[in-house]
Amino acid sequence: MPNLLLELRSEEIPARMQRKAAGDLKKLVTDALVEAGLSYEGAREYWTPRRLALDIHGLTARSADVREERKGPRTDANEKAIEGFLRGAGLSSVSEAQVVSDPKKGDFYVAVISKPGRATEEIVSDIMPGIIRDFPWPKSMRWGKASSKPGALRWVRPLQSIVCTFGPEHEETTVIPFEIDGITASNITYGHRFHAPEAITVRRFDDYVANLEKAKVILDAERRKDIILHDARDIAFANGLELVEDEGLLEEVSGLVELPQVLMGSFEEDYLSIPSEIIRLTIKTNQKCFVTRASGSETLSNKFILVSNIQASDGGKEIVHGNGKVVRARLSDALHFWKRDQGNLPDLDTLTASAAKFGLDINKPLDQRMAKLDALNVTFHAKLGTQGARVARIRTLAKELADITGADAALTDRAAVLAKADLRTEAVGEFPELQGLMGRKYAVLQGENASVAAAIEDHYKPQGPSDRVPEDRVAITIALADKLDTLIGFWGIDEKPTGSKDPFALRRAALGVVRILLERRIRLPLLETTRDGDLLSFFHDRLKVYLRDQGARHDLIDAVLTPDADDLLMVARRVEALTAFITSEDGKNLLAGTKRATQLLAAEEKKGTVIADGVSQALLKLDAEKELFTAISSASKDASDAVAGEDFRSAMEALSKLRGPVDRFFEEVLVNDEDAAIRANRLALLRLIREATGTVADFSKISG
């Protein structure tokens, strides 16, 4: 079957957009082909800095003929109905329609619509201009003389050429020459901008890839990444070092080059006095280079690895030299930031009021930065006030939480007032992603307690499902206070997440609270802390997501999670115990019996059947109902006592003793006895089953 090759070549596409753009191209084209009645065996997208390519193989040569019978109105229908039918079917008069008789419904019109199949070349020629013109780039531009005309082509960067060939695997291919804004698709592409700028004629995907490789272009982005990674590892190893790997940087760099050439540069060792995180970010952000370290060490070396797009005749000496100059200049700036942050601010006399407000030591650099943050009235949110006001709220909340977490009160207070101080440091101003981490380093330098320093960094954690959770009690307390203040604040101004929109990362904050409470086994009454039932419901949603990710069944979560349950740790423990119980043989059988009891009881309640207020032992006539009453009385007390002691496994074990009596009751006892009093008493007995099991879970919500 024939194959389709498509290439859209332009000036350099931003690396961050390439992978998604190639995926979008594949989806747009294949969806349009299928909608037009074609089928294909497989499709794969490719990308480089200067091209998006698509290989579709096993594509049918033409779409199938289509014959459709469209049923219309009765022949005696009103004129407007008939006209509407003819218009929808594309018929000019009723003479073009068929009349079909139905013994029950009478005569009605039927339009037979025949659509002949179309050649694939014609379909591709029709769909491609629209796909290119409406391509979903995050940002696009116009260029050249045509850019001033209405409806001019927009593309992420100037589009230069299009390749579109179609044909069988071992025969000659044809060009599908569609045109858009003066660019006509052909079988001509171009290689590497510097090493092979000449025109290349291609026929199909295999020779397209081979010819590009000869022209110094490696089409497959994954292969470029593999070359960069292995060459970088090898050059580091050859110098007695190891590469500090960075998947995000690797992805970006592979999108900057069509012919990766890996080289090593260096900078003066004096710069190693700068924290490794700053060195790494400086070199990564400004020069897209990797750092290295001594094998088995966390300490960085003064060697960095860069990736060039050129095979230099001098072996890359000038490229290395140029990159080295820029790296040194950037590190010089970073060293300046690092030293400045450890010194006194020039306007200390303006900070005394803020220092007094938070009990800060104006002689310490980090304290000065916190005072500066407050004195400048830096806005946290227009409706929630300044960063200083926020720190004051976190401080108050942390004091309350310390009683629950068991954190040292004085250390917690100190950590709370310094937690946001590094937002006014020059290092964090240059690299915002270092907030917290730099605060910890500066705190250690000025002699803060280790718990305080740890809390400054870790109070932002966890920032995602795979991020670590704080361990130190002070850090746990500040992390909870920070996240709870954010959630309470935004709930208070009605800025809640809607659909997929969550601009203030409130879902992440709530999940962080859930993870801290469960993984550090903290009992926190959330409703008392937040004073907001709607916010509690939001925590419940995040708890469900977390527990399901841990493997818990959704129905078991629903069975134990009541609307007012604000001790999430207890909910998780109940789910854990219920999971173990319900998968046991006793649990399965008790579930079946309990569901039967609750369903029968619910049906009678709905009908308004009289149910006794309590069970009268005098009306228990059969041994099976007497045995069940005795078992329920015992199991209910044991389960309630176990729940009160938060021993949920023992509560489940107590309930498991009901299995036999419940089974025997339904085998031997007719609930709907003719005697109304006995019937009401037996229904009351079923209610006792529901109440007993309800001490640990709502069994009616459990499937199975």
XYZ file of C-alpha atoms in Angstrom:
704
model
C 0.000 0.000 0.000
C 1.203 3.563 -0.612
C 2.997 5.766 1.895
C 2.723 9.502 2.479
C 5.723 11.673 3.389
C 5.157 15.185 4.664
C 7.738 17.763 5.769
C 7.129 21.372 6.845
C 10.502 23.161 6.937
C 10.883 26.552 8.565
C 13.311 28.715 10.432
C 14.168 27.526 13.955
C 11.177 26.323 15.989
C 11.497 26.966 19.750
C 12.628 23.724 21.371
C 9.793 23.715 23.914
C 7.194 23.631 21.119
C 8.632 20.958 18.843
C 7.432 17.696 20.375
C 3.841 18.862 20.829
C 3.741 20.464 17.376
C 4.823 17.211 15.741
C 2.157 15.332 17.696
C -0.450 17.913 16.700
C 0.532 17.562 13.040
C 0.158 13.789 13.200
C -3.269 13.982 14.828
C -4.605 16.704 12.552
C -3.508 14.945 9.369
C -4.529 11.401 10.318
C -7.893 12.549 11.689
C -8.607 14.446 8.476
C -7.619 11.458 6.322
C -9.846 9.086 8.284
C -12.733 11.543 8.171
C -12.330 11.658 4.390
C -12.762 7.885 4.229
C -9.127 6.727 4.120
C -7.373 4.240 6.370
C -3.709 3.673 7.193
C -1.521 1.094 8.918
C 0.663 3.405 10.978
C 1.980 6.928 11.382
C 4.960 8.457 13.137
C 5.961 12.059 13.642
C 9.499 13.533 13.673
C 10.964 16.928 14.464
C 14.184 18.922 14.387
C 14.763 22.618 15.077
C 13.899 23.391 11.448
C 11.312 20.833 10.390
C 8.233 18.831 11.323
C 7.918 15.560 9.440
C 5.271 12.871 9.187
C 5.560 9.319 7.845
C 2.195 7.653 7.172
C 2.516 4.137 5.804
C -0.058 1.726 4.468
C -2.381 4.529 3.355
C -5.216 3.518 1.047
C -4.932 4.868 -2.522
C -8.485 6.234 -2.603
C -11.552 6.481 -0.411
C -14.366 3.986 -0.876
C -17.542 4.725 -2.793
C -20.364 5.576 -0.402
C -24.047 4.801 -0.907
C -26.418 6.154 1.703
C -30.189 5.840 1.923
C -31.713 8.765 3.772
C -35.322 8.309 4.899
C -37.583 11.328 4.423
C -41.160 12.347 5.303
C -44.383 10.696 4.157
C -45.461 11.564 0.614
C -48.490 13.383 1.999
C -46.424 15.495 4.423
C -46.607 19.279 4.277
C -44.614 21.106 1.616
C -42.078 22.623 4.027
C -41.124 19.224 5.440
C -40.579 17.850 1.948
C -38.533 20.901 0.911
C -36.336 20.555 3.984
C -35.745 16.881 3.230
C -34.803 17.609 -0.395
C -32.456 20.404 0.642
C -30.715 18.239 3.245
C -30.319 15.376 0.792
C -29.044 17.636 -1.987
C -31.952 16.840 -4.330
C -33.564 19.425 -6.592
C -37.033 17.817 -6.768
C -39.081 14.914 -5.445
C -38.649 13.181 -8.794
C -35.067 12.432 -7.760
C -36.243 10.653 -4.617
C -37.614 7.116 -4.365
C -41.004 6.301 -2.875
C -41.080 3.372 -0.466
C -44.259 1.815 0.887
C -44.653 0.637 4.453
C -47.786 -1.368 5.309
C -48.084 0.372 8.674
C -46.679 3.850 8.020
C -47.736 4.418 4.436
C -45.658 5.797 1.536
C -42.573 7.902 2.290
C -39.663 9.402 0.376
C -36.134 7.971 0.410
C -33.090 9.739 -1.004
C -30.326 7.528 -2.328
C -27.100 9.490 -2.038
C -24.096 8.096 -3.871
C -20.653 9.569 -3.323
C -17.864 8.218 -5.496
C -14.519 7.611 -3.837
C -11.715 10.146 -4.222
C -8.025 9.690 -4.932
C -5.804 10.112 -1.859
C -3.764 12.757 -3.707
C -6.910 14.860 -4.121
C -7.872 14.459 -0.466
C -4.398 15.391 0.794
C -4.305 18.389 -1.517
C -7.639 19.553 -0.080
C -6.913 19.087 3.636
C -3.310 20.256 3.971
C -3.669 24.015 3.326
C -6.302 24.292 6.037
C -4.253 22.276 8.513
C -1.193 24.451 7.920
C -3.106 27.709 8.002
C -4.953 26.845 11.236
C -2.082 25.045 12.975
C -2.379 25.445 16.797
C 0.936 27.128 17.615
C 1.016 28.796 21.069
C 2.537 31.804 19.315
C 2.914 32.482 15.602
C 4.141 35.226 13.288
C 3.690 36.706 9.803
C 6.566 37.644 7.524
C 7.493 39.078 4.140
C 5.452 41.168 1.722
C 2.355 38.983 2.056
C 2.170 39.564 5.817
C 0.283 42.824 5.353
C -2.565 41.140 3.487
C -5.671 39.983 5.370
C -5.583 36.257 6.101
C -1.835 35.973 5.489
C -0.229 32.719 6.589
C 0.943 32.622 10.182
C 3.517 30.098 11.387
C 5.722 29.807 14.445
C 8.672 30.985 12.348
C 8.793 31.737 8.596
C 7.767 28.622 6.660
C 10.273 27.978 3.868
C 9.341 24.770 2.058
C 6.955 21.818 2.037
C 7.610 18.238 0.963
C 4.643 16.027 0.142
C 5.191 12.749 -1.726
C 2.912 9.748 -2.117
C 3.412 6.318 -3.608
C 4.045 2.581 -3.123
C 7.075 1.388 -1.209
C 9.017 0.033 -4.211
C 7.686 2.154 -7.075
C 8.025 5.735 -8.169
C 6.305 8.304 -5.996
C 4.361 11.380 -7.022
C 4.350 14.869 -5.596
C 1.081 16.253 -4.251
C 1.623 19.911 -5.179
C -0.791 21.818 -2.974
C -0.024 25.504 -2.469
C -0.332 27.935 0.411
C 0.713 31.601 0.332
C 3.114 31.072 -2.543
C 4.760 27.945 -1.115
C 4.074 24.902 -3.276
C 4.647 21.401 -1.953
C 7.357 19.486 -3.816
C 9.927 16.729 -3.350
C 12.744 19.151 -2.515
C 14.154 19.710 0.972
C 17.406 21.072 2.379
C 19.975 19.738 4.789
C 22.002 21.321 7.582
C 21.957 25.115 7.441
C 25.782 25.413 7.442
C 27.180 22.043 6.384
C 24.773 21.062 3.596
C 22.493 23.919 2.500
C 22.029 22.494 -1.021
C 18.692 21.188 -2.319
C 17.919 17.493 -1.798
C 15.438 15.521 -3.906
C 13.509 12.896 -1.957
C 10.987 10.234 -2.930
C 9.834 8.415 0.172
C 10.580 8.305 3.881
C 13.527 5.870 3.818
C 15.614 7.844 1.344
C 14.435 11.095 2.953
C 16.015 10.020 6.258
C 19.151 8.701 4.562
C 19.637 11.832 2.451
C 19.130 14.090 5.461
C 21.731 12.129 7.376
C 24.200 12.601 4.529
C 23.313 16.285 4.694
C 24.219 16.383 8.420
C 20.672 16.254 9.801
C 19.577 13.576 12.287
C 15.799 13.531 11.978
C 14.887 11.373 14.996
C 14.833 13.511 18.152
C 15.169 10.471 20.403
C 18.303 9.456 18.552
C 19.719 12.978 18.940
C 19.011 12.790 22.656
C 20.733 9.413 22.861
C 23.821 10.722 21.036
C 24.053 13.749 23.310
C 23.595 11.733 26.490
C 26.107 9.016 25.666
C 28.717 11.375 24.222
C 28.370 13.625 27.272
C 28.797 10.655 29.608
C 31.825 9.475 27.650
C 33.594 12.831 27.568
C 32.968 13.305 31.290
C 34.260 9.811 32.066
C 37.362 10.414 29.941
C 38.127 13.380 32.196
C 37.611 11.454 35.427
C 34.169 12.964 36.011
C 30.504 12.067 35.738
C 27.699 13.910 34.016
C 25.006 15.520 36.151
C 22.072 14.331 34.091
C 19.066 16.559 33.425
C 16.206 15.162 31.335
C 14.571 18.542 30.819
C 17.790 20.125 29.583
C 18.503 17.091 27.393
C 15.085 17.457 25.750
C 15.678 21.166 25.184
C 19.188 20.816 23.794
C 18.149 18.056 21.397
C 15.667 20.580 20.019
C 18.408 23.149 19.384
C 20.634 21.066 17.114
C 20.236 18.942 13.990
C 23.786 17.582 14.240
C 24.784 17.286 17.914
C 28.478 17.812 18.657
C 29.381 17.362 22.338
C 32.301 19.394 23.740
C 33.742 20.178 27.174
C 34.534 23.615 28.544
C 35.780 24.874 31.892
C 35.745 27.823 34.264
C 37.963 28.936 37.139
C 37.774 26.813 40.292
C 37.250 29.954 42.393
C 33.642 29.964 41.220
C 33.048 26.643 42.975
C 32.587 28.634 46.190
C 29.131 29.440 44.813
C 26.448 26.884 45.852
C 26.192 24.042 43.348
C 22.516 24.767 42.702
C 23.326 28.308 41.556
C 26.194 27.152 39.344
C 24.023 24.498 37.745
C 21.108 26.847 37.093
C 23.374 29.621 35.823
C 25.036 27.361 33.281
C 21.789 25.593 32.354
C 19.576 28.664 32.039
C 21.987 30.967 30.255
C 24.062 28.596 28.129
C 22.023 25.360 27.934
C 25.059 23.441 29.191
C 25.408 20.449 31.508
C 27.566 20.396 34.638
C 29.806 17.612 35.873
C 31.063 16.372 39.227
C 33.721 14.114 40.605
C 32.647 10.480 40.359
C 30.501 9.515 43.338
C 30.535 13.064 44.728
C 27.855 15.723 45.092
C 30.435 18.469 44.596
C 30.527 20.007 41.135
C 33.687 20.226 39.078
C 34.752 23.257 37.063
C 34.099 21.427 33.791
C 30.863 21.851 31.851
C 29.516 20.129 28.749
C 28.047 21.979 25.808
C 26.331 20.804 22.645
C 27.118 22.499 19.347
C 25.284 22.272 16.023
C 28.500 22.608 13.995
C 31.392 20.280 13.158
C 34.145 22.860 13.631
C 37.362 22.538 11.675
C 39.407 23.372 14.798
C 37.804 20.605 16.811
C 35.512 23.067 18.566
C 38.179 25.185 20.280
C 36.602 28.513 19.357
C 33.123 27.280 20.300
C 34.390 26.133 23.696
C 36.257 29.409 24.171
C 33.173 31.498 23.349
C 30.909 29.511 25.636
C 33.505 29.663 28.399
C 33.585 33.468 28.240
C 29.828 33.674 28.648
C 29.761 31.081 31.443
C 32.455 32.983 33.356
C 30.550 36.240 32.995
C 27.358 34.626 34.278
C 29.148 32.952 37.171
C 30.753 36.259 38.055
C 27.248 37.730 38.367
C 26.139 34.730 40.438
C 29.120 35.121 42.772
C 28.194 38.759 43.201
C 24.610 37.799 44.127
C 25.827 35.155 46.568
C 28.148 37.566 48.377
C 25.689 40.453 48.362
C 23.018 38.294 49.987
C 25.347 37.583 52.904
C 26.017 41.259 53.565
C 24.028 44.063 55.147
C 21.376 45.953 53.250
C 22.205 49.633 52.737
C 18.947 50.955 54.228
C 18.829 49.249 57.617
C 17.542 52.380 59.308
C 14.249 52.049 57.376
C 13.663 48.479 58.542
C 13.472 48.840 62.314
C 9.659 48.895 62.495
C 9.307 45.735 60.390
C 12.063 44.037 62.360
C 10.280 44.805 65.618
C 6.953 43.539 64.240
C 8.388 40.082 63.556
C 11.008 39.931 66.320
C 13.844 39.939 63.774
C 17.542 40.396 64.509
C 18.485 43.346 62.305
C 22.155 42.335 62.484
C 21.517 39.119 60.551
C 21.331 39.186 56.724
C 18.313 36.883 56.336
C 16.387 38.790 59.012
C 17.129 41.997 57.126
C 15.647 40.514 53.947
C 12.455 39.549 55.791
C 12.183 43.050 57.221
C 12.722 44.434 53.722
C 9.997 42.146 52.321
C 7.566 43.547 54.877
C 8.686 47.178 54.614
C 8.269 47.197 50.833
C 4.660 45.976 51.161
C 5.264 43.398 48.445
C 1.860 42.158 47.298
C 1.014 38.501 47.707
C -2.438 38.876 46.146
C -4.542 41.978 45.621
C -7.359 40.609 47.800
C -5.148 38.845 50.349
C -2.703 41.599 51.159
C 1.072 41.717 51.344
C 3.714 39.058 51.825
C 4.313 40.520 55.277
C 0.657 40.051 56.185
C 0.810 36.520 54.876
C 3.875 35.699 56.986
C 2.009 37.047 60.036
C -0.921 34.710 59.275
C 1.368 31.722 58.761
C 3.080 32.552 62.043
C -0.228 32.555 63.936
C -1.426 29.347 62.291
C 1.914 27.608 62.860
C 1.680 28.383 66.573
C -1.676 26.551 66.727
C -0.440 23.645 64.627
C 2.717 23.142 66.700
C 0.554 21.811 69.551
C -0.753 19.134 67.177
C 2.495 18.235 65.403
C 4.611 18.319 68.549
C 7.042 20.854 67.099
C 9.127 23.105 69.343
C 7.185 26.362 69.707
C 10.181 28.725 69.648
C 11.819 27.056 66.652
C 8.491 26.964 64.824
C 7.992 30.688 65.365
C 11.530 31.464 64.169
C 11.042 29.314 61.047
C 7.710 30.987 60.305
C 9.160 34.521 60.288
C 12.128 33.524 58.107
C 10.331 31.151 55.704
C 9.758 33.780 52.994
C 12.829 35.950 53.673
C 14.834 34.651 50.726
C 12.256 36.112 48.329
C 14.196 39.370 48.786
C 17.610 37.821 48.060
C 19.332 38.515 44.755
C 19.946 34.806 44.132
C 16.218 34.015 44.285
C 15.456 37.155 42.302
C 17.617 35.748 39.504
C 16.463 32.134 39.925
C 12.976 31.973 41.519
C 13.072 28.172 41.473
C 15.712 28.358 44.240
C 13.311 29.860 46.792
C 13.456 27.908 49.996
C 16.711 26.216 49.096
C 18.662 29.480 49.198
C 16.863 30.481 52.380
C 18.148 27.316 54.005
C 21.714 28.032 52.930
C 21.612 31.602 54.185
C 20.016 30.418 57.454
C 22.843 27.943 58.037
C 25.418 30.667 57.323
C 23.934 32.918 59.998
C 23.832 30.113 62.551
C 20.146 29.185 62.655
C 19.031 25.943 64.285
C 19.061 22.988 61.860
C 15.284 22.530 62.211
C 14.677 26.168 61.330
C 16.940 25.945 58.283
C 15.273 22.719 57.149
C 11.805 24.254 57.532
C 12.713 27.239 55.341
C 13.481 24.902 52.432
C 10.951 22.163 53.081
C 7.859 24.235 53.824
C 7.206 24.366 50.060
C 7.138 20.565 49.902
C 5.642 18.368 48.629
C 5.126 20.156 45.327
C 3.796 17.136 43.492
C 2.889 13.461 43.892
C 6.524 12.353 43.562
C 8.122 15.089 45.674
C 9.344 14.199 49.154
C 7.353 15.101 52.281
C 9.021 17.097 55.102
C 10.325 14.997 57.993
C 11.360 17.483 60.684
C 8.439 18.456 62.948
C 9.136 22.166 62.550
C 9.254 21.785 58.752
C 6.010 19.783 58.809
C 4.318 22.508 60.850
C 5.400 25.374 58.597
C 4.542 23.369 55.454
C 1.019 22.764 56.762
C 0.602 26.387 57.842
C 1.790 27.697 54.478
C -0.537 25.472 52.465
C -3.532 25.889 54.757
C -3.147 29.675 54.721
C -3.125 29.600 50.922
C -6.246 27.440 50.754
C -8.179 29.301 53.456
C -7.278 32.625 51.858
C -8.287 31.776 48.309
C -11.450 30.046 49.487
C -12.275 33.176 51.440
C -12.117 35.350 48.308
C -13.907 32.715 46.209
C -10.942 32.000 43.932
C -11.471 28.243 43.717
C -10.254 25.897 40.974
C -12.763 25.486 38.149
C -12.540 22.619 35.691
C -8.971 22.317 34.480
C -8.094 25.852 35.616
C -6.136 26.140 38.830
C -3.944 29.262 38.498
C -2.945 29.311 42.165
C -2.088 25.571 42.342
C -4.696 24.971 45.051
C -5.149 21.304 44.145
C -1.409 20.813 44.616
C -1.543 22.597 47.975
C -4.452 20.444 49.178
C -2.768 17.255 48.002
C 0.351 18.399 49.860
C -1.661 18.721 53.068
C -3.196 15.277 52.516
C 0.207 13.667 51.930
C 1.765 15.299 54.991
C -1.099 14.245 57.261
C -1.168 10.657 56.019
C 2.510 9.985 55.449
C 3.597 11.657 58.705
C 0.549 10.249 60.551
C -0.771 13.546 61.896
C -4.249 13.953 63.411
C -5.490 17.372 62.352
C -9.179 18.417 62.676
C -9.441 20.192 59.335
C -12.952 21.542 59.804
C -11.970 23.165 63.095
C -8.820 24.572 61.472
C -10.349 25.866 58.227
C -13.919 26.559 59.435
C -15.180 25.861 55.907
C -17.218 22.820 54.909
C -16.762 23.465 51.217
C -12.987 23.488 51.667
C -13.270 20.234 53.635
C -15.086 18.733 50.642
C -12.183 19.878 48.447
C -9.776 18.025 50.768
C -11.998 14.958 50.456
C -11.629 15.075 46.667
C -7.831 15.238 46.949
C -7.878 12.432 49.537
C -9.831 10.227 47.138
C -7.299 10.887 44.375
C -4.408 10.070 46.709
C -5.943 6.877 48.099
C -6.934 5.632 44.637
C -3.362 6.226 43.475
C -2.286 4.084 46.434
C -4.525 1.282 45.176
C -7.656 1.766 47.314
C -11.035 0.974 45.758
C -13.260 3.988 45.175
C -16.316 2.280 46.686
C -14.463 1.480 49.907
C -13.354 5.117 50.184
C -16.955 6.260 49.702
C -18.116 3.737 52.310
C -16.060 5.324 55.099
C -15.850 8.974 53.983
C -18.693 10.981 55.493
C -19.250 14.684 54.649
C -18.078 15.804 58.098
C -15.019 13.521 58.305
C -12.190 15.976 58.947
C -9.562 13.620 60.385
C -8.090 12.381 57.118
C -5.631 10.033 58.797
C -8.505 8.188 60.438
C -10.318 7.956 57.111
C -7.244 6.411 55.524
C -6.886 3.925 58.375
C -10.542 2.948 58.062
C -10.118 2.373 54.324
C -7.039 0.249 54.969
C -8.856 -1.907 57.541
C -11.989 -2.202 55.403
C -9.910 -3.246 52.378
C -8.316 -6.073 54.341
C -11.670 -7.155 55.785
C -13.763 -7.028 52.648
C -11.308 -9.217 50.719
C -11.509 -11.968 53.370
C -14.067 -14.776 53.160
C -15.919 -13.567 56.259
C -15.980 -10.049 54.876
C -17.395 -11.088 51.510
C -20.180 -13.139 53.103
C -21.037 -10.498 55.695
C -21.175 -7.893 52.926
C -23.670 -10.025 50.991
C -25.849 -10.549 54.062
C -25.644 -6.921 55.153
C -26.544 -5.618 51.688
C -29.532 -7.959 51.619
C -30.629 -6.684 55.013
C -30.191 -2.995 54.135
C -31.892 -3.352 50.763
C -34.898 -5.142 52.252
C -35.076 -2.592 55.062
C -34.802 0.346 52.639
C -37.599 -1.073 50.487
C -39.919 -1.395 53.502
C -38.989 2.084 54.736
C -39.861 3.487 51.324
C -43.270 1.764 51.426
C -43.939 3.182 54.881
C -44.012 -0.204 56.582
C -44.130 0.025 60.372
C -40.754 -0.718 61.957
C -40.472 -1.115 65.702
C -38.498 1.517 67.581
C -36.414 -1.211 69.196
C -36.151 -4.992 69.223
C -38.433 -6.757 71.700
C -36.888 -10.035 72.828
C -40.356 -11.296 73.704
C -41.293 -11.186 70.018
C -38.246 -13.176 68.905
C -39.851 -16.538 68.163
C -37.197 -18.459 66.228
C -33.745 -19.568 67.335
C -32.129 -17.918 64.280
C -33.497 -14.463 65.148
C -32.636 -14.891 68.832
C -29.078 -15.891 67.897
C -28.760 -12.887 65.575
C -29.995 -10.470 68.241
C -27.457 -11.810 70.751
C -24.657 -11.665 68.145
C -25.527 -8.111 67.128
C -25.631 -6.917 70.733
C -22.183 -8.334 71.370
C -20.580 -7.377 68.019
C -22.020 -3.878 68.077
C -20.549 -3.159 71.518
C -17.176 -4.685 70.627
C -17.035 -2.811 67.309
C -18.009 0.501 68.922
C -15.381 0.068 71.646
C -12.749 -0.760 69.024
C -13.688 2.259 66.904
C -13.524 4.488 69.987
C -10.017 3.140 70.536
C -9.255 3.689 66.838
C -8.565 -0.018 66.403
C -10.375 -0.511 63.132
C -9.039 -3.989 62.455
C -10.499 -5.204 65.759
C -13.778 -3.499 64.837
C -13.853 -5.475 61.598
C -13.050 -8.692 63.454
C -15.924 -8.024 65.844
C -18.310 -7.545 62.915
C -17.057 -10.725 61.240
C -18.761 -12.710 64.047
C -22.091 -11.678 62.515
C -21.461 -13.673 59.351
C -22.938 -16.981 60.569
C -25.955 -15.554 62.418
C -26.861 -13.266 59.487
C -26.646 -16.147 56.991
C -28.764 -18.415 59.226
C -31.335 -15.647 59.774
C -32.000 -15.248 56.065
C -32.109 -19.014 55.562
C -34.610 -19.725 58.339
C -36.581 -16.532 59.020
C -39.330 -14.901 56.961
C -39.041 -11.187 57.685
C -42.465 -10.197 56.337
C -44.434 -12.316 58.772
C -48.258 -12.147 58.694
C -48.204 -10.876 62.273
C -47.565 -7.088 61.986
C -45.837 -6.914 65.384
C -43.422 -9.739 64.547
C -42.757 -8.179 61.123
C -42.019 -4.780 62.706
C -39.718 -6.467 65.259
C -37.780 -8.360 62.592
C -37.368 -5.194 60.552
C -35.988 -3.519 63.670
C -33.525 -6.414 63.872
C -32.398 -5.666 60.311
C -31.925 -2.054 61.314
C -29.599 -3.221 64.080
C -27.486 -4.981 61.429
C -27.260 -1.726 59.466
C -26.386 0.270 62.580
C -23.776 -2.237 63.760
C -21.909 -2.320 60.452
C -22.379 1.430 60.107
C -20.005 1.977 63.014
C -17.144 1.262 60.624
C -18.557 1.818 57.116
C -21.653 2.282 55.002
C -21.832 -1.226 53.553
C -24.530 -0.166 51.081
C -21.913 1.787 49.114
C -19.641 -1.219 48.660
C -19.968 -2.939 45.301
C -20.106 -6.697 44.981
